[in-house]
Short mmCIF file of C-alpha atoms in Angstrom, two decimals:
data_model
loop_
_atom_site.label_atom_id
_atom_site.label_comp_id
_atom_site.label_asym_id
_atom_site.label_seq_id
_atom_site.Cartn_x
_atom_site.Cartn_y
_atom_site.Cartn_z
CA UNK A 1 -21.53 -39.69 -22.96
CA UNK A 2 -19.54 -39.74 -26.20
CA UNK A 3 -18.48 -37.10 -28.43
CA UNK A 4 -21.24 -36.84 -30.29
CA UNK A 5 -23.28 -36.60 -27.88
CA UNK A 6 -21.43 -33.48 -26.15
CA UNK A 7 -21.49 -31.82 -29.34
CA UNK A 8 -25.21 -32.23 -29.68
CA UNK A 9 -25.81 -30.86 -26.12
CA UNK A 10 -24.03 -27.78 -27.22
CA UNK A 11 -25.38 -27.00 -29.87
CA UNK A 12 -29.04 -26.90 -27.82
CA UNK A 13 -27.56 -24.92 -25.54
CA UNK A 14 -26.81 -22.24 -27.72
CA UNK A 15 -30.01 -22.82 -29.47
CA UNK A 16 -31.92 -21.97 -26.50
CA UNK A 17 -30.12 -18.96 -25.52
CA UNK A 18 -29.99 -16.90 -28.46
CA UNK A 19 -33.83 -18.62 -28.81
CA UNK A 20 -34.31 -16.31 -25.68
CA UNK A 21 -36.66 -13.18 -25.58
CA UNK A 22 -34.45 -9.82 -24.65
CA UNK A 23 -36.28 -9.80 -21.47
CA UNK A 24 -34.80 -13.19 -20.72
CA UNK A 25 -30.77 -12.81 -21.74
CA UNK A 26 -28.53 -13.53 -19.21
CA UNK A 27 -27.06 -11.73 -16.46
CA UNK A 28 -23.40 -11.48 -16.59
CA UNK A 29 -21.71 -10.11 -13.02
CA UNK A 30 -19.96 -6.80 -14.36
CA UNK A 31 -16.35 -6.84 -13.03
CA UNK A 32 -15.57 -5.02 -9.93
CA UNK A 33 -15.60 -1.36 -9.83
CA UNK A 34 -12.93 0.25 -7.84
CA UNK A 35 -12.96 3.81 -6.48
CA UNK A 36 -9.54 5.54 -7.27
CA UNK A 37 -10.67 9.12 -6.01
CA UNK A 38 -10.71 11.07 -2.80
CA UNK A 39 -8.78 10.24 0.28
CA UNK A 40 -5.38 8.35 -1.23
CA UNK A 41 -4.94 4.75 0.78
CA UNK A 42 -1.64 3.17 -0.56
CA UNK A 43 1.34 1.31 -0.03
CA UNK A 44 4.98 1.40 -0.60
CA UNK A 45 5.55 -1.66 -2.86
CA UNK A 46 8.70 -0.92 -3.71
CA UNK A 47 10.21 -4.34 -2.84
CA UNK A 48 8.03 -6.21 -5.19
CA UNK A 49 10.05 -6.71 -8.28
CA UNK A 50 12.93 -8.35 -6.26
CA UNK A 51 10.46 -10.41 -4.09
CA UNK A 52 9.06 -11.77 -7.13
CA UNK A 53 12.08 -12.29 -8.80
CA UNK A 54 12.82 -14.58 -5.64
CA UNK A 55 9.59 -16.53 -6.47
CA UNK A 56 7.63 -15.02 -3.29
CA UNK A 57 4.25 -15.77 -3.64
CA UNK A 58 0.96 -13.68 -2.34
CA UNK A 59 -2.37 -14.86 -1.43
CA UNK A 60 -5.67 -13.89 -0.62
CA UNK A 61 -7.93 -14.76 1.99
CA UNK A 62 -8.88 -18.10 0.34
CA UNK A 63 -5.67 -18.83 -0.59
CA UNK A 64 -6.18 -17.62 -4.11
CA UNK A 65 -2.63 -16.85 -5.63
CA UNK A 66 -2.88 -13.34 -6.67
CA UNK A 67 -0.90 -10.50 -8.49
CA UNK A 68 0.59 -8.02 -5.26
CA UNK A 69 -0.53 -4.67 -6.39
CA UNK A 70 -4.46 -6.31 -7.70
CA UNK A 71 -4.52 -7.80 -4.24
CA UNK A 72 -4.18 -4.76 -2.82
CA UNK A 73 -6.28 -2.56 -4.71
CA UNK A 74 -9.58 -5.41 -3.39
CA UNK A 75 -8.28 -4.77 -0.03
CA UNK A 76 -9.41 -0.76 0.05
CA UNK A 77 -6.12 0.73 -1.50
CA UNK A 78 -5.85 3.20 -5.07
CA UNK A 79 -2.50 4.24 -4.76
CA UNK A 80 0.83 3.19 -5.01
CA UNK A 81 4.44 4.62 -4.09
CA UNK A 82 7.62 3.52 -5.33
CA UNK A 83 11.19 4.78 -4.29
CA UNK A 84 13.80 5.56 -6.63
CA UNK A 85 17.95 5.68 -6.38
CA UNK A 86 20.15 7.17 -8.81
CA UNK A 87 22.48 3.80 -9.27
CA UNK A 88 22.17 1.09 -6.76
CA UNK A 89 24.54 -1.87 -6.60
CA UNK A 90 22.37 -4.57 -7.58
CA UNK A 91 19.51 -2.67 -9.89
CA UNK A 92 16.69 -2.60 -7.78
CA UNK A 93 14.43 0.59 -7.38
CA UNK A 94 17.12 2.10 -10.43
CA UNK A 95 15.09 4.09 -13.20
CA UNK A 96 14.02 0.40 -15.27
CA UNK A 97 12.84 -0.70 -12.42
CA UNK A 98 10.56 2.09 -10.87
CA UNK A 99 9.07 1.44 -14.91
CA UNK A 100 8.11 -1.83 -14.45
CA UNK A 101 6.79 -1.05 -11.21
CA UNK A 102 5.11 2.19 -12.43
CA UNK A 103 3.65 0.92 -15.48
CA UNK A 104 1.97 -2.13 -13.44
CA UNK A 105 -0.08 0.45 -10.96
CA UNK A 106 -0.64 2.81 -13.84
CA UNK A 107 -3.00 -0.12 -15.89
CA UNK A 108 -4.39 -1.30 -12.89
CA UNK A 109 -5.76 2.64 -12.65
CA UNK A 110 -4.27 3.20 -9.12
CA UNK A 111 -2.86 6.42 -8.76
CA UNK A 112 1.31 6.96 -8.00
CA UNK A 113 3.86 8.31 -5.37
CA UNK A 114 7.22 8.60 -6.40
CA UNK A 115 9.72 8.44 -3.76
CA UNK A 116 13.20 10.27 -5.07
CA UNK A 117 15.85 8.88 -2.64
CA UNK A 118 18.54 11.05 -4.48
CA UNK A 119 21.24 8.38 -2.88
CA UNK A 120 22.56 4.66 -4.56
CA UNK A 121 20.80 3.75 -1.42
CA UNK A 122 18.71 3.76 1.55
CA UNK A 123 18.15 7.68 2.50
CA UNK A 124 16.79 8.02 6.15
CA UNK A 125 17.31 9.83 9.42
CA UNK A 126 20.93 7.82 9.91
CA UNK A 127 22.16 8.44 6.42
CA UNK A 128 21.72 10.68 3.49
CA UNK A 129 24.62 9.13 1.49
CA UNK A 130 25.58 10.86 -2.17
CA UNK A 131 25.43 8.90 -5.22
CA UNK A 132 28.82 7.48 -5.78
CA UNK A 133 28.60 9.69 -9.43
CA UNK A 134 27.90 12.52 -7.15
CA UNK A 135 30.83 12.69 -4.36
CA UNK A 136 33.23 15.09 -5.52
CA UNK A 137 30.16 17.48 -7.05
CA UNK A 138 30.43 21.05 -5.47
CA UNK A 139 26.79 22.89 -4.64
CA UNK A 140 26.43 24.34 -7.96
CA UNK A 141 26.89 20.64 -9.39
CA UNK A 142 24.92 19.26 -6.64
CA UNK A 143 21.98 21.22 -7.61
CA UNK A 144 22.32 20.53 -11.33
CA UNK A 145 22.76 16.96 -10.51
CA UNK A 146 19.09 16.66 -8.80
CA UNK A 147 17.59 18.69 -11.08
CA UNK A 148 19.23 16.20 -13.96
CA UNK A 149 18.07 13.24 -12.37
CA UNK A 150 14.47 13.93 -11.44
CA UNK A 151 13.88 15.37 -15.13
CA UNK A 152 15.11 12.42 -16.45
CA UNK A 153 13.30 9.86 -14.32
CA UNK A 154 10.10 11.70 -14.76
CA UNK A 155 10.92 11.89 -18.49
CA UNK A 156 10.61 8.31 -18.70
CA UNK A 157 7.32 7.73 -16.73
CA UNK A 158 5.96 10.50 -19.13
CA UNK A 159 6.82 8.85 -22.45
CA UNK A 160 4.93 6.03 -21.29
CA UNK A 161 1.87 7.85 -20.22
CA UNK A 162 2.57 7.14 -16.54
CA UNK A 163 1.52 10.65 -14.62
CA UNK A 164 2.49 11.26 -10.74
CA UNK A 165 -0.12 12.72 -8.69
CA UNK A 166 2.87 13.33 -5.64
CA UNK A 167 6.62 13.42 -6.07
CA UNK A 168 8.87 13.61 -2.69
CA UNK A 169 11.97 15.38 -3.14
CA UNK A 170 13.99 13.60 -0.86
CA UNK A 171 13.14 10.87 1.91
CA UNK A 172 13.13 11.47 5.24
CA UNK A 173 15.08 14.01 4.97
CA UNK A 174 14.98 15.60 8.84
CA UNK A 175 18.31 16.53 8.80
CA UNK A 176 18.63 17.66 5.01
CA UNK A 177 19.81 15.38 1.65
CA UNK A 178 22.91 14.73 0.38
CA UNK A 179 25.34 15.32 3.55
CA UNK A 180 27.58 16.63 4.05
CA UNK A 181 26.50 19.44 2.18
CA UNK A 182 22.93 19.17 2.36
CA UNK A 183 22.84 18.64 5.83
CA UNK A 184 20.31 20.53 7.45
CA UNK A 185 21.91 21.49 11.02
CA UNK A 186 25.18 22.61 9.44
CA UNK A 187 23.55 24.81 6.44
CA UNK A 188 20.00 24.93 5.64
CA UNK A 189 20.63 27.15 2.57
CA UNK A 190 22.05 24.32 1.51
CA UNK A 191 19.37 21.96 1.97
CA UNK A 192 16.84 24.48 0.77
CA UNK A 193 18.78 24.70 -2.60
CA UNK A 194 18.82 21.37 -3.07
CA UNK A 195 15.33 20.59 -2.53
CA UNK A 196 14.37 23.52 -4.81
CA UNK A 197 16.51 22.20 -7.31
CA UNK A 198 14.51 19.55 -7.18
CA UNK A 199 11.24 20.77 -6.73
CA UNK A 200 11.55 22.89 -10.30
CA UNK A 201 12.81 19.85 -12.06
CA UNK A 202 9.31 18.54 -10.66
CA UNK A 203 7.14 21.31 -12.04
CA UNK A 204 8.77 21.36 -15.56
CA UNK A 205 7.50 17.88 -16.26
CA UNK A 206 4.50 17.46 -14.39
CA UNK A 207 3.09 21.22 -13.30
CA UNK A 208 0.23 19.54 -11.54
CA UNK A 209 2.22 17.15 -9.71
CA UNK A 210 2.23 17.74 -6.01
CA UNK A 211 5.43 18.04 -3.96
CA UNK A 212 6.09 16.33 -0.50
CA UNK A 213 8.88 17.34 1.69
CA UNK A 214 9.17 14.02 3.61
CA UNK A 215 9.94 13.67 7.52
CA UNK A 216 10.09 11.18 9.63
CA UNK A 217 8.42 10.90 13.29
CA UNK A 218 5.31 12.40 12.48
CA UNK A 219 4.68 13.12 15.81
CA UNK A 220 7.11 15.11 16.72
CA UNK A 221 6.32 18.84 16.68
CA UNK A 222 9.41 20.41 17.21
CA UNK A 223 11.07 18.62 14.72
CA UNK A 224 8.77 19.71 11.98
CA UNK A 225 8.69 23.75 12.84
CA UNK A 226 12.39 23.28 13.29
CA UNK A 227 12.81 21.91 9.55
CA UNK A 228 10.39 24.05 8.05
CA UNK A 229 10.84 27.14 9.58
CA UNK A 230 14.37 26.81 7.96
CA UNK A 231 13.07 25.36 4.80
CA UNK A 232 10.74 28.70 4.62
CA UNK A 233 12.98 31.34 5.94
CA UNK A 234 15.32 30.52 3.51
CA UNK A 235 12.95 30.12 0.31
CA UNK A 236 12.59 26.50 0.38
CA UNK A 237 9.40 25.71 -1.42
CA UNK A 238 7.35 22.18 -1.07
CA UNK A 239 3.33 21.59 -1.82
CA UNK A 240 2.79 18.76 0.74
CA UNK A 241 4.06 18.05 4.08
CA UNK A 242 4.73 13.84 4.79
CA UNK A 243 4.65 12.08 7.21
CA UNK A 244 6.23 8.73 8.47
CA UNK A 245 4.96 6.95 11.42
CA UNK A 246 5.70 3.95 12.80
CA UNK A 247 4.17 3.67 16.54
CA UNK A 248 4.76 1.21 19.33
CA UNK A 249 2.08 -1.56 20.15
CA UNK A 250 1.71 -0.23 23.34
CA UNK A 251 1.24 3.08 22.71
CA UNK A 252 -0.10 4.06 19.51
CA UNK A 253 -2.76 5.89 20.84
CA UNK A 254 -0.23 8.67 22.78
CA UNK A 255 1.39 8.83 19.19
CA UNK A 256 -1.58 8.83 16.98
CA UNK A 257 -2.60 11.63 18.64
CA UNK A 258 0.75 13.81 18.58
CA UNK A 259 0.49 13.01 14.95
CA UNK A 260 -2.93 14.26 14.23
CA UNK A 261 -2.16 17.67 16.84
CA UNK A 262 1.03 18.22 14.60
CA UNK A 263 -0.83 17.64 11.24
CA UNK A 264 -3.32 20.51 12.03
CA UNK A 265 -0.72 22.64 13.40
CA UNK A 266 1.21 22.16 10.18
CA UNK A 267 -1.83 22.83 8.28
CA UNK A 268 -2.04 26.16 10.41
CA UNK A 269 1.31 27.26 10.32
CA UNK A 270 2.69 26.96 6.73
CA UNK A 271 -0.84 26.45 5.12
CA UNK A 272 0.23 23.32 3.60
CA UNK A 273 -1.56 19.92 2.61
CA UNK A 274 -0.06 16.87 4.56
CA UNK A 275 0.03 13.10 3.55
CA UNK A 276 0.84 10.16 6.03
CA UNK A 277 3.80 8.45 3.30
CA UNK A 278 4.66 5.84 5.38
CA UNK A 279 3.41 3.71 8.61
CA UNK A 280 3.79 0.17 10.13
CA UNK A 281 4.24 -2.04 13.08
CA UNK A 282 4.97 -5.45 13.68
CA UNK A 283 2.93 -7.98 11.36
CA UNK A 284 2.32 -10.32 13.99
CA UNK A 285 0.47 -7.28 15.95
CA UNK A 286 -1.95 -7.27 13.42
CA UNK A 287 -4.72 -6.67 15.42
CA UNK A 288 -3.12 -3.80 17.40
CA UNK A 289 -2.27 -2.90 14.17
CA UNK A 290 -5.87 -2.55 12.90
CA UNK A 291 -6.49 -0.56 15.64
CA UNK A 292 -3.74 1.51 15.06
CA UNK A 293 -4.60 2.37 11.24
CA UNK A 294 -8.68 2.21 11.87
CA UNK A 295 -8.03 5.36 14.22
CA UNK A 296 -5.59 7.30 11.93
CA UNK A 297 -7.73 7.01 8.87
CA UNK A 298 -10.62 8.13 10.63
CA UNK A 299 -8.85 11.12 12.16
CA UNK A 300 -6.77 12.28 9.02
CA UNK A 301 -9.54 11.92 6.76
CA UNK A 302 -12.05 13.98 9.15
CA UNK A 303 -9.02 17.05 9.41
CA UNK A 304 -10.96 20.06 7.69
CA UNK A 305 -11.33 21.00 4.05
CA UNK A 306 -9.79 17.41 3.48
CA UNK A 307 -5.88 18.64 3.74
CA UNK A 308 -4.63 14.81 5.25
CA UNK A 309 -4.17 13.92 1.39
CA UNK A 310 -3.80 10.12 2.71
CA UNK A 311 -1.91 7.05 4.35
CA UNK A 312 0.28 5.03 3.27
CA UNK A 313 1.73 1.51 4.32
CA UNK A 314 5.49 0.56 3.88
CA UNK A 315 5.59 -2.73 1.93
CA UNK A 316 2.92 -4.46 3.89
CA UNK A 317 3.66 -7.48 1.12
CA UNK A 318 6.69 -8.23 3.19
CA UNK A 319 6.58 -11.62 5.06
CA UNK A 320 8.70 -14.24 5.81
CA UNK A 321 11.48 -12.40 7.29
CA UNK A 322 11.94 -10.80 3.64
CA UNK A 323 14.96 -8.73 4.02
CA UNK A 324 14.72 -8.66 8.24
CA UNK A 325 11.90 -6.41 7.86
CA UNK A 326 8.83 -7.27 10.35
CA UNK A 327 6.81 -4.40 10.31
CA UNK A 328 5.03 -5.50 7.01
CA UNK A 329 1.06 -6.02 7.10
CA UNK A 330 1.44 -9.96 5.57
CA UNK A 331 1.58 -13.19 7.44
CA UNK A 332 3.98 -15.82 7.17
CA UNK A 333 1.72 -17.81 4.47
CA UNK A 334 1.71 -14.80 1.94
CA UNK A 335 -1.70 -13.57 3.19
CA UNK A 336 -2.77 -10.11 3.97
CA UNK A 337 -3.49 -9.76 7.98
CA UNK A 338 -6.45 -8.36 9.50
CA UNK A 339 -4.61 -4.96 9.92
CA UNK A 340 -5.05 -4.35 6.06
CA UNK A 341 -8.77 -4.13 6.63
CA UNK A 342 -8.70 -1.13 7.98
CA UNK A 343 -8.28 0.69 4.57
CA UNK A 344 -11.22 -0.16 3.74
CA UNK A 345 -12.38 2.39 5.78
#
């Protein structure tokens, strides 16, 4: 056919559908509608920046090369959370960063955790390391310094129109924040002051923001009273209590259990809300897996007068050996596993 030709069959072709009666238009599919409310099922994505900076790619069932966070959000998910440090090393997870990050979730309407490490790196049960800017800082300084920083990260989300719906004040923090002063077992005054300091930075920026005091082993009862009976007796003040869980293969359904007993007993003791920030278990387990995160949804989101806020997965977009880390929810092609199905529950 030449170009004439083409040009001819065009122009009939628009011909006959404007030529059509409004009882004969065409039926465009509307684009996907995606449910953003209720019950939050996320992931910690936090690695994402840095992965694609390294050219990691993600796919789809069909092998359809796809944006991370987009992926995720047709796989059952509304939420996102992203840590923060004060001044890492190399950049990643500093304030630009979380922005980028931020700013992507925000437009793709999916609602946002911030994770405030208060540390130039990883803060967890092993370490709660100061910032490097922070070492020599006595308590009063301390305090001003996490009050400081979370205003000012916050600040930034806010002039871009970026609004939190949670904000943790520390992460894992089952033996306190900033050590050695913060450490919980040595002074809980202390680590109550600290977390207040920034819990109030929270509430000047976003009132309606809801605050997580973060623990890991969410199964473990005695663990929990222990760190909030301190937190309360000595005015410590939080809005939501999370979570981490990370079961074994073999016996997730011991610890799912122990998680869900000590979720209502938190509920019943402190009369707090309670949100599951972070869960995994070995990608290529995926079907365990499944299992695993079927049965914890169903459970947290029947507790009564819906006080499980939600679950989230920690960077299930990790494959490949990114980083060591093999509890991520991917497999080694850049495809989500079969475990990811189960949030859309």
């Amino acid at each position: 056919m030449n170009i004439k030709n083409i040009f001819l069959g065009t122009v009939w072709a628009l011909i006959a559908l404007t030529a059509c009666s409004s009882d004969d238009k065409p039926v465009y599919p509307e684009p996907p509608l995606y449910d953003m409310s209720g019950f939050a099922k996320g992931a910690d994505v936090s690695w994402l920046t840095e992965m694609e900076r390294s050219s990691i790619k993600f796919y789809d069932g069909n092998d359809r090369e796809k944006e991370c966070m987009a992926l995720l959000r047709e796989l059952g998910m509304n939420s996102i959370r992203l840590r923060v440090w004060v001044d890492p090393v190399d950049g990643w997870c500093n304030k630009s960063d979380l922005l980028v990050k931020a700013f992507r979730a925000n437009n793709l309407g999916m609602r946002l955790m911030i994770d405030f490490h208060y540390s130039d790196t990883w803060a967890d049960p092993g370490q709660q390391t100061k910032p490097a800017a922070w070492t020599d800082m006595d308590m009063d300084e301390l305090q001003e310094a996490v009050g400081d920083h979370t205003r000012e990260i916050l600040n930034e989300l806010k002039a871009h129109d970026i609004t939190p719906e949670w904000i943790q004040v520390g992460n894992e923090t089952g033996n306190g924040m900033l050590w050695e002063e913060g450490k919980a077992s040595v002074n809980m005054e202390n680590y109550a002051d600290l977390n207040n300091a920034g819990y109030d930075a929270v509430k000047e920026v976003f009132p309606d923001a809801k605050v997580i005091v973060h623990l890991h082993g969410g199964h473990d009862n005695d663990l929990y009273r222990w760190l909030f009976d301190g937190l309360k007796n000595n005015g410590g003040k939080w809005d939501v209590i999370g979570m981490s869980l990370y079961p074994a293969a073999d016996s997730w359904q011991q610890t799912n259990a122990d998680c869900i007993a000590n979720i209502r007993d938190m509920i019943s003791r402190y009369d707090s809300e309670v949100m599951i920030c972070e869960v995994g278990m070995p990608w290529d387990e995926a079907e365990v897996c499944h299992d695993f995160l079927a049965d914890l949804i169903t459970k947290a989101k029947a507790i009564e007068d819906d006080r499980c806020l939600g679950v989230f997965y920690w960077e299930p977009q990790s494959y490949g050996g990114w980083k060591g880390y093999t509890l991520g929810a991917f497999d080694e092609n850049g495809r989500p596993t079969v475990a990811l199905d189960a949030f859309k529950l």
